[in-house]
Amino acid sequence: MKILLTADLHFHRPWFDWLRSEAPFFDLICIAGDFFDMEHPAGLLPQMIFLYDWIADLARQKTPVALCTGNHDLAPGSILVRPDVPILSKDLSVIVHYAKAARWIHALKVDHQFAVDGDQKIVRTKLGESLTVVCCPYRADGRVDQWKPSPGKSIVLHHEPPANSQLAIPKTGNPELSLILEKLHPTWCVSGHVHFSPGEQNQFFERIGSTICFNCRQNPPGDLLPPRPNTIVLDSSAGTAAWRRWFSTTSYDETIARLD
């Protein structure tokens, strides 16, 4: 199984476009939170409409997608739309979908291929491989929603990396996630939140008990960003994880780690 891992897109549209074009080459795409740019001049509603349309296009690729929320995704008090930004009539049906959803991200479950906050589901490839996907919502109180242990391989999405790990440096990470990983020991866990930090080790994978945890160390938001997001390609058959990190608008390096 070939899985693409990333996070912290912060409404950089070229990165969304690239992910859509890459989808057919993977068995699963995992995005661990922070889809939105909280400082976007148009507010959040236009971003939500774009994200819904992007998901609808992605669904046509027939690649399963797992999503979880991050701390930048509709925080309390967020401005949905600015007074001078009109809502087009063609977008009203999309707004209705969001209005009907228990949480905004649930509106993105346009078909059975998508897993979002609160979901625990089995993904199967065309070759018959299976994987349990768990999507944990971001919670401002630091709590982590537990999931049911499942047989076979599993991957957990949680925006904050586990505490007391290199993946969280220079921040602190989530203490409860570390405890739950040691208790339930899923095969893999993918997070984001902690961006690439110059001068730090910027480790992209680490074992917590028997769980292999990942953080793609996304480049932080800025005026000049590379054409593609930082990503990790997890190849379960080969037992490898390849971290591709862009360090300029034209150049990247790739680190391949063996996981066995």
Steps between C-alpha positions, in 0.01 A plus 500: 500500500630843402380786722560874458527689831488877542353779717484877553400609150363833633295564187801516268304411188791374284560230762137390484522488120814289516342253744203457269730421207700249708202315645479226232851383587416413862281256690419754771556871567520623861483871589548568870332836549536875444330537165416867550682833511354684799637832370350472151353841403175345371430309822436127534183439303665537155769259620234251609332522159833446325575201724161343431547538123853362528372196690231444236769501229721273709216250535511443124855367537364201701784521753397471868571813704530545879470845659515639853464854629777719640516806724463737202183335376202708609613608845236666723433857390627444146368743240315293241461774242593868468222756441650603165530142367182395316360148522427377149172323433684199357660448840177489699456123460849445644418723797187291560714183518715661769192620688362147516825347630553439871848652458619680190747227402219242487370681191813377320387137517366517146517121467627184671863565395542777758571473873483809724497594870353222712519233230658158536472304177674235293661601171564230240720524193434348160762235583312392811711669768306647792572768758296649784494882491424704814441878479525689830356853520710785634387600850609826659497337846774259395285191539516220241198294402588133547425240237436128503803274447478316169676195356751548223671822397360838601583869461387781732472866398539762773609857434735542795796260521551292815670672793853408607592420142744652253202559269366768736822703541516800542143478636372264770257270318196325641559298821174305478575382146830350618322303773229373266753390237685295762169349612337422164817470285371572148747428222548864399401850609523814283498854639592854397479827697875529560646648183854481368719697741847618388766405751305205639544130421164490320455127538216368282440159660537341841378193686267539795483150642426282198337785304695681229404869508547753220505878453571638152636824654314727263657828395333777703261741326671785317501718190735276303420128523622205292276352229428187701442427869740299711377141496580152623441198278437195717549174311375216718615230258857630480509596869622852421403862556630769263494859627514761227586845641503813289766750614447758223252576225694276262689243707425215737676211666370153577578280798401134490474306825461127545229421753565132573 
